[in-house]
XYZ file of C-alpha atoms in Angstrom:
691
model
C 163.147 159.955 97.215
C 161.989 159.020 100.667
C 158.485 157.675 100.992
C 157.550 158.035 104.669
C 153.905 157.145 104.108
C 154.408 154.222 101.766
C 151.481 151.831 101.997
C 151.679 148.236 103.122
C 151.905 145.359 100.710
C 149.046 145.287 98.197
C 146.014 143.121 98.064
C 146.511 140.611 95.269
C 144.589 138.164 93.183
C 143.401 136.084 96.132
C 141.921 138.943 98.160
C 144.709 138.637 100.724
C 147.907 140.518 101.425
C 150.371 139.485 98.742
C 152.941 137.018 100.023
C 156.217 138.910 99.707
C 158.318 135.777 99.474
C 156.282 134.500 96.543
C 156.427 137.843 94.757
C 160.154 138.042 95.331
C 160.790 134.573 93.974
C 158.733 135.206 90.851
C 160.291 138.618 90.313
C 163.776 137.146 90.658
C 162.925 134.499 88.098
C 161.588 137.051 85.627
C 164.554 139.373 86.005
C 167.162 136.646 85.704
C 168.410 136.903 89.287
C 168.704 133.125 89.696
C 166.406 130.331 88.636
C 163.491 129.908 91.009
C 162.759 126.520 89.513
C 166.132 125.139 90.511
C 167.127 127.196 93.536
C 164.160 128.851 95.243
C 164.812 131.756 97.543
C 165.126 130.823 101.204
C 163.144 133.343 103.245
C 165.228 134.837 105.998
C 162.718 136.654 108.172
C 164.210 138.906 110.865
C 162.962 138.482 114.405
C 163.191 142.249 114.940
C 162.881 145.190 112.513
C 166.023 145.608 110.447
C 167.152 148.020 107.783
C 166.762 146.705 104.242
C 169.817 145.107 102.682
C 171.170 145.469 99.195
C 170.424 143.013 96.433
C 174.026 141.857 96.253
C 173.770 140.693 99.886
C 171.094 138.133 99.060
C 172.328 134.528 99.486
C 172.859 132.866 96.129
C 173.195 129.355 94.715
C 174.026 126.578 97.115
C 174.183 128.977 100.065
C 170.418 128.837 100.147
C 170.226 125.104 100.522
C 171.339 122.350 102.836
C 170.375 120.758 106.097
C 170.550 122.525 109.412
C 168.822 125.688 108.311
C 167.848 127.717 111.394
C 164.204 127.725 110.295
C 164.004 123.937 109.963
C 162.852 122.235 113.207
C 162.670 118.477 113.371
C 158.925 118.017 113.837
C 156.785 115.546 111.892
C 153.864 116.531 109.713
C 150.635 115.984 111.564
C 151.620 117.021 115.089
C 148.583 116.868 117.400
C 147.532 120.435 118.081
C 145.782 122.041 120.997
C 142.477 123.709 120.203
C 142.532 127.487 120.322
C 139.233 129.151 121.062
C 136.608 127.744 118.740
C 139.146 126.249 116.364
C 138.793 122.494 116.012
C 141.400 120.183 117.419
C 143.053 117.321 115.633
C 146.114 116.548 113.599
C 147.136 119.881 112.161
C 150.387 120.590 110.347
C 152.065 123.501 112.058
C 154.762 125.780 110.728
C 157.609 123.861 112.273
C 156.372 120.609 110.816
C 156.082 122.126 107.366
C 159.696 123.295 107.571
C 160.994 119.734 107.541
C 162.182 118.724 104.084
C 164.501 116.120 102.700
C 167.228 116.057 100.072
C 168.742 119.349 101.156
C 165.709 121.432 100.300
C 165.109 124.881 101.785
C 162.651 125.098 104.681
C 158.935 125.285 104.129
C 156.185 126.681 106.292
C 157.369 130.072 107.429
C 156.995 130.857 111.154
C 153.861 132.875 111.752
C 152.109 131.947 108.490
C 148.702 130.658 109.456
C 146.801 131.368 106.313
C 145.715 134.158 104.013
C 145.410 137.621 105.373
C 148.573 137.879 107.454
C 151.204 140.315 106.244
C 154.758 139.073 106.385
C 158.081 140.923 106.220
C 159.452 141.116 102.715
C 161.894 138.414 101.666
C 162.816 140.518 98.626
C 164.831 143.353 100.246
C 164.708 146.867 98.939
C 167.384 148.001 96.501
C 166.189 151.595 96.449
C 169.278 153.863 96.687
C 167.941 155.735 99.701
C 167.574 152.468 101.540
C 171.349 152.489 101.772
C 171.473 155.900 103.464
C 173.362 155.975 106.792
C 170.142 156.327 108.758
C 168.175 153.915 106.603
C 166.166 156.504 104.727
C 163.166 154.221 104.096
C 160.812 152.627 106.605
C 161.027 148.843 107.009
C 157.751 148.249 105.230
C 158.802 150.042 102.044
C 158.848 147.753 98.984
C 159.748 149.338 95.627
C 158.023 148.383 92.430
C 159.862 145.945 90.218
C 159.868 148.593 87.532
C 161.987 150.727 89.875
C 164.191 147.756 90.684
C 164.663 147.074 86.983
C 165.997 150.574 86.431
C 168.981 149.757 88.670
C 169.699 146.352 87.150
C 171.741 145.756 83.992
C 169.414 146.179 81.050
C 166.800 148.127 83.002
C 163.298 148.130 81.587
C 164.556 146.713 78.317
C 165.474 143.583 80.267
C 161.933 143.313 81.555
C 160.573 143.605 78.041
C 162.807 140.772 76.852
C 162.206 138.489 79.832
C 158.449 139.078 79.879
C 158.325 138.143 76.219
C 160.185 134.897 76.859
C 158.292 134.043 80.059
C 154.781 135.458 79.600
C 153.102 133.009 82.003
C 155.456 133.712 84.882
C 155.238 137.462 84.261
C 151.433 137.367 84.022
C 151.100 135.411 87.244
C 153.518 137.678 89.102
C 151.573 140.694 87.848
C 148.273 139.056 88.834
C 149.288 138.412 92.423
C 150.985 141.796 92.954
C 150.271 144.278 90.179
C 152.002 147.118 92.017
C 155.257 145.155 92.194
C 155.362 143.505 88.780
C 154.325 145.474 85.665
C 152.340 143.924 82.875
C 154.122 142.577 79.852
C 154.993 145.203 77.226
C 152.116 145.783 74.868
C 149.544 145.289 77.632
C 150.618 148.160 79.888
C 148.942 151.529 79.988
C 151.971 153.747 80.318
C 152.374 157.394 81.149
C 155.472 159.474 81.517
C 156.538 157.527 84.596
C 156.137 154.160 82.803
C 153.700 152.812 85.394
C 150.655 150.779 84.526
C 147.165 151.526 85.796
C 147.356 149.181 88.783
C 150.619 150.753 89.921
C 149.100 154.210 89.639
C 146.101 153.112 91.692
C 148.408 151.675 94.308
C 150.468 154.846 94.545
C 147.344 156.937 95.124
C 145.279 154.692 97.369
C 147.526 151.962 98.764
C 145.372 149.349 97.023
C 145.818 147.766 93.612
C 142.104 147.814 92.882
C 138.898 149.061 94.462
C 137.932 147.163 97.591
C 135.002 145.098 96.429
C 134.717 143.249 99.712
C 133.165 146.199 101.513
C 129.560 147.232 100.898
C 129.144 150.412 98.879
C 126.754 152.501 100.916
C 126.219 154.830 97.972
C 124.455 152.129 96.005
C 120.692 151.871 96.428
C 120.853 148.083 96.800
C 123.616 148.149 99.418
C 121.197 147.486 102.234
C 119.691 144.360 100.734
C 119.579 141.582 103.319
C 121.585 139.188 101.139
C 124.366 141.667 100.472
C 126.190 140.913 103.696
C 124.407 137.856 105.052
C 126.561 135.627 107.225
C 125.745 132.490 109.130
C 127.353 131.116 112.272
C 127.770 127.374 112.636
C 129.632 125.855 115.557
C 131.234 129.212 116.376
C 132.904 129.262 112.959
C 131.744 132.197 110.809
C 131.473 131.846 107.082
C 129.936 134.044 104.478
C 128.020 133.269 101.367
C 131.188 134.288 99.528
C 131.579 134.855 95.839
C 129.396 132.774 93.591
C 131.759 130.307 91.977
C 129.341 129.631 89.147
C 129.541 133.277 88.094
C 133.142 134.139 88.958
C 134.724 130.835 87.957
C 137.576 131.603 85.553
C 137.680 128.165 83.988
C 135.333 129.437 81.274
C 136.812 132.863 80.678
C 140.473 132.343 81.424
C 140.592 135.807 82.992
C 143.197 136.480 85.645
C 140.905 138.676 87.700
C 137.574 137.746 89.279
C 134.509 138.528 87.265
C 132.121 141.140 88.630
C 130.312 139.725 91.604
C 126.633 138.942 91.293
C 124.081 138.218 93.919
C 121.559 135.449 94.088
C 118.318 136.481 95.617
C 117.108 133.721 97.955
C 114.153 131.801 96.624
C 110.801 132.013 98.386
C 109.692 129.242 100.707
C 106.386 128.899 98.899
C 108.174 128.252 95.586
C 110.972 125.753 96.215
C 110.938 124.704 92.591
C 112.178 128.056 91.350
C 115.840 128.730 90.881
C 117.308 131.879 92.387
C 117.193 134.988 90.271
C 120.710 136.031 89.355
C 121.138 139.767 89.071
C 123.402 140.626 86.182
C 126.311 142.989 86.695
C 128.737 143.725 83.918
C 129.075 140.682 81.680
C 127.993 138.116 84.260
C 125.516 135.539 82.948
C 121.906 135.508 84.035
C 120.527 132.173 85.177
C 117.222 131.121 83.699
C 114.404 129.977 85.980
C 115.074 126.438 87.116
C 112.117 124.048 87.190
C 113.262 121.402 89.668
C 109.949 119.532 89.600
C 110.271 119.019 85.870
C 113.844 117.791 86.344
C 112.779 115.343 89.042
C 110.380 113.651 86.635
C 113.397 112.528 84.607
C 114.833 110.438 87.482
C 112.779 107.304 88.148
C 114.765 106.266 91.238
C 113.612 109.382 93.087
C 109.994 108.290 92.946
C 109.998 105.450 95.458
C 109.352 104.981 99.142
C 111.967 103.938 101.694
C 110.744 102.733 105.071
C 107.314 104.165 104.309
C 108.618 107.629 103.360
C 109.401 109.273 100.015
C 113.085 108.845 99.184
C 115.213 111.929 99.839
C 118.589 111.291 98.225
C 121.283 113.359 99.946
C 124.203 111.068 99.095
C 125.068 112.624 95.742
C 128.780 113.020 96.506
C 128.982 109.214 96.667
C 126.947 108.610 93.509
C 124.133 110.258 91.605
C 120.910 108.845 90.202
C 120.402 108.459 86.478
C 117.886 110.223 84.241
C 115.684 108.051 82.073
C 117.620 109.113 78.977
C 120.798 107.515 80.361
C 118.962 104.337 81.316
C 117.405 104.171 77.848
C 120.705 104.770 76.049
C 122.435 101.988 77.971
C 119.536 99.556 77.523
C 119.248 100.314 73.829
C 122.934 99.618 73.316
C 122.601 96.118 74.743
C 119.246 95.514 73.026
C 120.214 96.641 69.504
C 123.888 97.502 69.024
C 125.873 95.157 71.257
C 129.210 94.336 69.648
C 132.885 94.783 70.307
C 134.452 97.847 68.719
C 137.123 98.519 66.065
C 137.521 94.795 65.335
C 135.040 93.736 62.687
C 133.513 94.862 59.408
C 129.928 93.978 60.235
C 127.136 96.460 60.865
C 126.782 96.058 64.629
C 130.515 96.583 65.100
C 130.293 99.801 63.090
C 127.319 100.978 65.139
C 129.022 100.113 68.410
C 132.223 101.862 67.363
C 130.346 104.992 66.324
C 128.462 105.117 69.620
C 131.637 104.568 71.658
C 133.610 107.247 69.808
C 130.559 109.495 69.955
C 130.741 109.245 73.737
C 134.379 110.290 73.564
C 133.474 113.349 71.513
C 130.799 114.302 74.059
C 133.384 114.168 76.842
C 135.672 116.361 74.753
C 132.893 118.900 74.327
C 131.915 118.757 78.019
C 135.391 119.798 79.200
C 136.344 121.749 76.044
C 139.366 119.606 75.216
C 141.165 120.420 71.957
C 140.701 116.934 70.477
C 138.790 113.772 71.285
C 142.136 111.969 71.046
C 143.045 113.715 74.309
C 140.307 111.715 76.077
C 141.047 108.279 77.534
C 138.168 106.116 78.779
C 138.808 104.334 82.077
C 136.776 102.893 84.941
C 136.681 106.231 86.729
C 138.686 108.850 88.587
C 140.602 106.283 90.649
C 141.891 104.333 87.667
C 142.674 107.548 85.802
C 144.907 108.843 88.629
C 146.579 105.446 88.859
C 147.288 105.567 85.132
C 148.982 108.968 85.403
C 150.953 107.900 88.488
C 152.152 104.674 86.886
C 152.738 105.940 83.344
C 153.750 109.584 83.607
C 155.024 109.178 87.160
C 157.333 106.210 86.646
C 158.740 107.776 83.492
C 159.449 111.184 85.017
C 159.786 110.848 88.797
C 162.746 109.374 90.647
C 164.726 109.545 93.886
C 164.753 112.987 95.451
C 161.811 114.251 93.386
C 158.651 115.545 95.018
C 154.902 115.214 94.433
C 152.472 117.753 95.911
C 148.912 116.989 96.980
C 146.590 118.799 99.392
C 145.440 117.759 102.832
C 141.805 117.429 101.719
C 142.239 114.868 98.947
C 140.214 111.706 98.412
C 142.247 108.574 99.110
C 142.298 107.988 95.333
C 144.495 111.060 94.994
C 146.813 110.046 97.859
C 147.434 106.307 97.723
C 148.581 106.047 94.055
C 151.187 108.737 94.714
C 152.294 107.035 97.930
C 152.786 103.803 95.996
C 154.827 105.742 93.443
C 157.050 107.271 96.129
C 157.672 103.816 97.607
C 158.693 102.499 94.191
C 160.857 105.446 93.150
C 162.252 107.068 96.293
C 160.340 110.294 95.670
C 158.677 112.269 98.465
C 155.023 113.250 98.927
C 154.461 116.853 100.050
C 151.164 118.046 101.522
C 149.518 121.484 101.239
C 147.885 122.242 104.624
C 144.453 123.793 105.050
C 143.146 126.391 107.471
C 140.272 126.039 109.922
C 137.731 126.653 107.157
C 139.153 123.805 105.088
C 140.804 126.079 102.507
C 144.303 125.362 101.297
C 146.891 127.848 102.544
C 148.188 129.182 99.265
C 151.295 130.682 100.810
C 152.332 127.254 102.021
C 151.690 125.772 98.593
C 153.953 128.416 97.069
C 156.645 127.523 99.598
C 156.388 123.813 98.760
C 157.111 124.332 95.069
C 160.727 123.891 94.063
C 162.932 122.458 91.366
C 162.330 119.014 92.857
C 158.566 119.224 92.293
C 157.594 116.945 89.399
C 153.794 117.017 89.571
C 150.996 118.691 91.538
C 147.765 116.704 91.918
C 144.825 118.439 93.589
C 141.093 118.087 93.853
C 138.887 120.765 92.351
C 136.152 120.192 94.950
C 136.922 118.295 98.163
C 134.553 115.359 98.539
C 134.398 115.449 102.355
C 134.274 119.232 102.873
C 132.946 120.763 99.657
C 135.856 123.210 99.453
C 136.432 124.588 95.965
C 140.179 124.850 95.472
C 141.660 127.726 93.408
C 142.833 125.382 90.669
C 143.388 128.156 88.130
C 145.862 129.855 90.472
C 147.448 126.538 91.446
C 148.005 125.713 87.786
C 149.380 129.169 86.968
C 151.929 129.105 89.777
C 152.915 125.488 89.105
C 153.477 126.265 85.434
C 155.725 129.162 86.390
C 157.969 126.439 87.827
C 157.474 124.166 84.833
C 155.433 121.681 86.887
C 152.393 119.869 85.404
C 149.109 119.722 87.316
C 146.469 116.996 87.550
C 142.979 118.203 88.499
C 140.646 115.718 90.199
C 137.262 116.901 88.925
C 135.207 113.995 90.278
C 133.231 116.283 92.581
C 133.304 119.469 90.500
C 132.123 117.982 87.201
C 128.436 117.726 88.288
C 128.396 121.277 89.665
C 130.826 123.591 87.857
C 131.424 124.195 84.132
C 134.846 122.850 83.139
C 137.203 124.154 80.474
C 140.590 122.451 80.399
C 141.962 124.902 77.853
C 141.052 127.973 79.905
C 142.410 126.334 83.049
C 145.495 125.147 81.137
C 145.215 121.850 83.045
C 147.750 119.195 82.077
C 145.546 116.317 83.258
C 141.905 116.286 84.376
C 139.936 113.260 85.553
C 136.308 112.568 86.445
C 133.863 109.690 86.945
C 130.661 108.945 85.064
C 128.577 107.977 88.069
C 129.153 111.412 89.665
C 127.659 113.161 86.631
C 124.429 111.120 86.509
C 125.966 108.488 84.236
C 126.755 104.777 84.671
C 129.191 103.333 87.178
C 132.459 101.824 85.989
C 133.193 104.496 83.386
C 135.214 107.687 83.596
C 137.607 109.809 81.614
C 141.132 111.153 81.684
C 142.051 114.271 79.755
C 145.729 114.809 79.032
C 147.569 117.316 76.926
C 148.551 115.761 73.611
C 152.313 115.999 74.065
C 152.103 114.421 77.516
C 149.949 111.490 76.381
C 152.193 110.877 73.388
C 155.283 110.720 75.586
C 153.728 108.470 78.239
C 154.304 104.698 78.002
C 151.379 102.264 78.156
C 150.296 101.185 81.600
C 148.464 97.954 80.755
C 148.975 95.652 77.794
C 146.490 93.673 75.744
C 144.288 93.808 72.712
C 143.365 96.948 70.760
C 146.270 99.047 72.065
C 148.844 97.607 69.634
C 149.909 98.176 66.048
C 152.107 95.074 65.839
C 153.281 92.311 68.150
C 156.148 89.879 67.786
C 157.922 87.902 70.471
C 160.801 90.324 70.097
C 158.947 93.614 70.328
C 155.565 95.339 70.356
C 154.578 98.516 68.535
C 151.867 100.477 70.331
C 149.132 102.656 68.949
C 149.036 106.320 69.812
C 146.836 107.966 72.432
C 144.167 107.318 73.458
C 144.134 103.700 72.273
C 147.460 102.743 73.867
C 145.870 103.357 77.298
C 142.685 101.371 76.559
C 143.846 97.755 76.587
C 141.155 95.126 76.257
C 137.433 95.484 75.721
C 136.265 98.758 77.293
C 132.936 99.505 78.940
C 131.262 100.368 75.661
C 127.773 100.694 77.100
C 129.203 102.826 79.892
C 130.754 105.235 77.380
C 127.420 105.456 75.583
C 125.609 106.102 78.866
C 128.194 108.692 79.917
C 127.667 110.530 76.660
C 123.911 110.520 77.265
C 124.448 111.878 80.793
C 126.586 114.737 79.513
C 123.949 115.486 76.883
C 121.395 115.672 79.673
C 123.522 118.013 81.792
C 124.073 120.293 78.827
C 120.356 120.344 78.074
C 119.590 121.462 81.634
C 122.532 123.877 81.722
C 125.391 123.792 84.217
C 125.282 127.537 85.003
C 121.634 127.231 86.027
C 122.377 124.035 87.949
C 125.218 125.728 89.819
C 123.102 128.763 90.715
C 120.229 126.615 91.964
C 122.504 124.349 94.019
C 124.307 127.305 95.560
C 121.021 128.781 96.778
C 119.971 125.370 98.106
C 123.286 124.947 99.916
C 122.983 128.324 101.644
C 119.425 127.500 102.665
C 120.455 124.120 104.098
C 123.510 125.421 105.947
C 121.478 128.206 107.529
C 119.101 125.513 108.790
C 121.929 123.370 110.155
C 123.027 126.311 112.290
C 119.868 125.846 114.377
C 120.517 122.152 115.153
C 121.750 121.878 118.728
C 125.247 120.468 119.093
C 125.919 120.310 115.358
C 129.410 121.242 114.118
C 129.830 121.781 110.403
C 133.186 120.577 109.097
C 134.289 122.618 106.114
C 133.176 126.243 106.009
C 135.161 127.435 102.999
C 134.163 130.719 101.444
C 134.124 128.970 98.056
C 132.109 125.800 98.540
C 130.073 123.312 96.532
C 126.967 121.526 97.781
C 128.488 119.255 100.450
C 127.711 119.460 104.179
C 129.834 117.332 106.489
C 129.028 117.503 110.185
C 129.044 115.819 113.574
C 126.524 116.215 116.397
C 127.601 116.218 120.025
C 126.393 113.165 121.941
C 125.338 111.226 118.840
C 127.127 108.456 116.996
C 127.436 109.224 113.290
C 126.088 105.871 112.151
C 123.171 106.153 114.545
C 122.274 109.542 113.071
C 122.447 108.113 109.551
C 120.153 105.231 110.537
C 117.770 107.674 112.216
C 117.556 109.580 108.941
C 117.225 106.414 106.858
C 114.205 105.394 108.924
C 112.584 108.559 107.554
C 113.599 107.879 103.946
C 116.602 110.236 103.981
C 119.854 108.851 102.530
C 123.095 110.422 103.814
C 126.623 109.056 104.064
C 128.255 108.145 107.379
C 131.931 107.244 107.627
C 135.323 108.603 106.623
C 134.279 109.350 103.005
C 137.656 108.033 101.779
C 139.190 111.245 103.112
C 140.703 110.395 106.500
C 143.474 113.037 106.412
C 140.905 115.742 105.690
C 138.655 114.730 108.585
C 141.552 114.235 110.995
C 142.576 117.820 110.319
C 139.380 118.677 112.219
C 139.827 116.171 115.027
C 137.455 113.450 113.820
C 137.784 110.159 111.961
C 134.223 110.095 110.645
C 131.354 112.437 109.928
C 127.857 112.558 108.504
C 127.764 113.944 104.975
C 124.701 115.307 103.226
C 125.356 116.267 99.619
C 122.958 118.012 97.275
C 122.193 117.795 93.569
C 120.011 119.851 91.271
C 117.092 117.444 91.726
C 116.887 118.131 95.473
C 114.414 120.695 96.792
C 113.961 123.038 99.714
C 111.048 120.893 100.834
C 113.419 117.918 101.087
C 115.899 120.037 103.038
C 113.103 120.975 105.449
C 112.306 117.288 106.051
C 116.014 116.601 106.604
C 116.339 119.437 109.134
C 113.167 118.391 110.928
C 114.543 114.855 111.281
C 117.762 116.200 112.808
C 115.779 118.236 115.328
C 113.908 115.037 116.205
C 117.055 113.199 117.291
C 116.703 111.810 120.829
C 118.325 114.191 123.302
C 120.812 112.838 125.809
């Protein structure tokens, strides 16, 4: 029947209008209409409204590929852009630049896509029978449900049942992003006589797949609370307090939908040591009171004077200070247990081995890995990414293949992949970010193809603080059969991690970011991946047998740990993770989030200050520049008052250049910082000499 008042495309998992091209590609994969992993659908967006076309008119196979596509201009990534309004200038990838691809790939970066929230014409044309009426019986914006589409395909709904059973992850993700278009897998669908699930019924009645939780409910007695809609303006760029990642983060629950939102009531100025009170809604956790003064007593380095002032350490994104328990554990190892591991029968060797492997078990518990054998000790995040690039990468990536990273990565998650592309002939693809510093998910979806061999993204951007939607990135990548490496160097001190809930293939982090020693870090890898990967370095301990003709290697993790490891570092890292667990990461995250909002609100009052990175989901990093002031001079001005911040490019030049700068000042918070310290920091910024 005709649906003259059919609603627009639904709001999906990301709170934005569902990207029709993405939904179409996933739906086509599920229903067997071509393999999205090997031949992704080329969007063919009309310049003017056109009547929908039949499914059999869609281009198939090699017709969708090749050079000279009309949507593929010849621009280079990183074209200098002209500022628009308050948007920052700098090197920004535009749509035409993103369309350029090599090896005969379809174009990327659809014209007009500038980020979430912009509806696009459907690239999955209607096959509704009335769409073929002489006068085009359906309006252009009509998109049928996939359940309706299935009824007109061979096999009908029985086909969906079979395909969804064989491809549950792809079906679940497609349902998550557009529930009204893709039904749940059989057995999970609440069906009525029309065979529609609950989300489809909601959509048919209201035009939305779920209640709009982004708008205040004026019927609720707490709707008028000041924090319910508080927004701050910094450098003409609005950003809201957003959802609280420490309550809605799905890495712990594995849920496809956001958890019920909870609010953090701002702490009182006269009690900076108290954590925010977290109001519980639904099953959301409740944060316990956080005694920051008690925590601070555990960190001896904080209790010193710098240039005649108490030290205020706001350089936590670079490295964190160590609690006394970590210092004691490391010292005790050298004082009482010092020995090499696994290589002797004497008592100290046994002690040392137990302590080292105990540290491995603590890492396993910290990230909820299935087995401690999935944990490889390395010098840190940088070496861990290099290991994956050189071992997994060289074994699985070759000419014409593609590697995807984001525009806001640390150099450690760019350079190893560049070196790999130079050695193999592969190509590095870059996910752009919007003016808030958030990755444009639509563009990421467009970058994925059968040539993609690995996606490597940061969980929290070190220069901007942006929290990337790694759960969604992993889900979509896995729908294409692509593994994902998560750089958790900056998230591990702030956000609970669960590699099994995330379904991460690789995850890496550094000890010195989580209040542990320098020179130690960990790589998590799925068992089957680590077993298949060749060794990267050779030496002692990683072998079963050596002759001049051949060498037999041990299994993971030992085959990746050649030579004598940092045994004391592993012991200290284990002690640091024990300490974090004793304090409680949920409470830490809640306290830091409140402190970040307090600090950013204060930065808004500093004349000439522009905050770089205003993502709605953000960890405790504040990167900024101040008009008329050299960044290094500002950092020295603060150091003279005992305040330690970072000045420079933060090993993230592409991220900063996206915002038109090569350097910035970065203040980064930890759970041992206080509102009183933030007040001193803000006062020092207001005291900068005016020019």
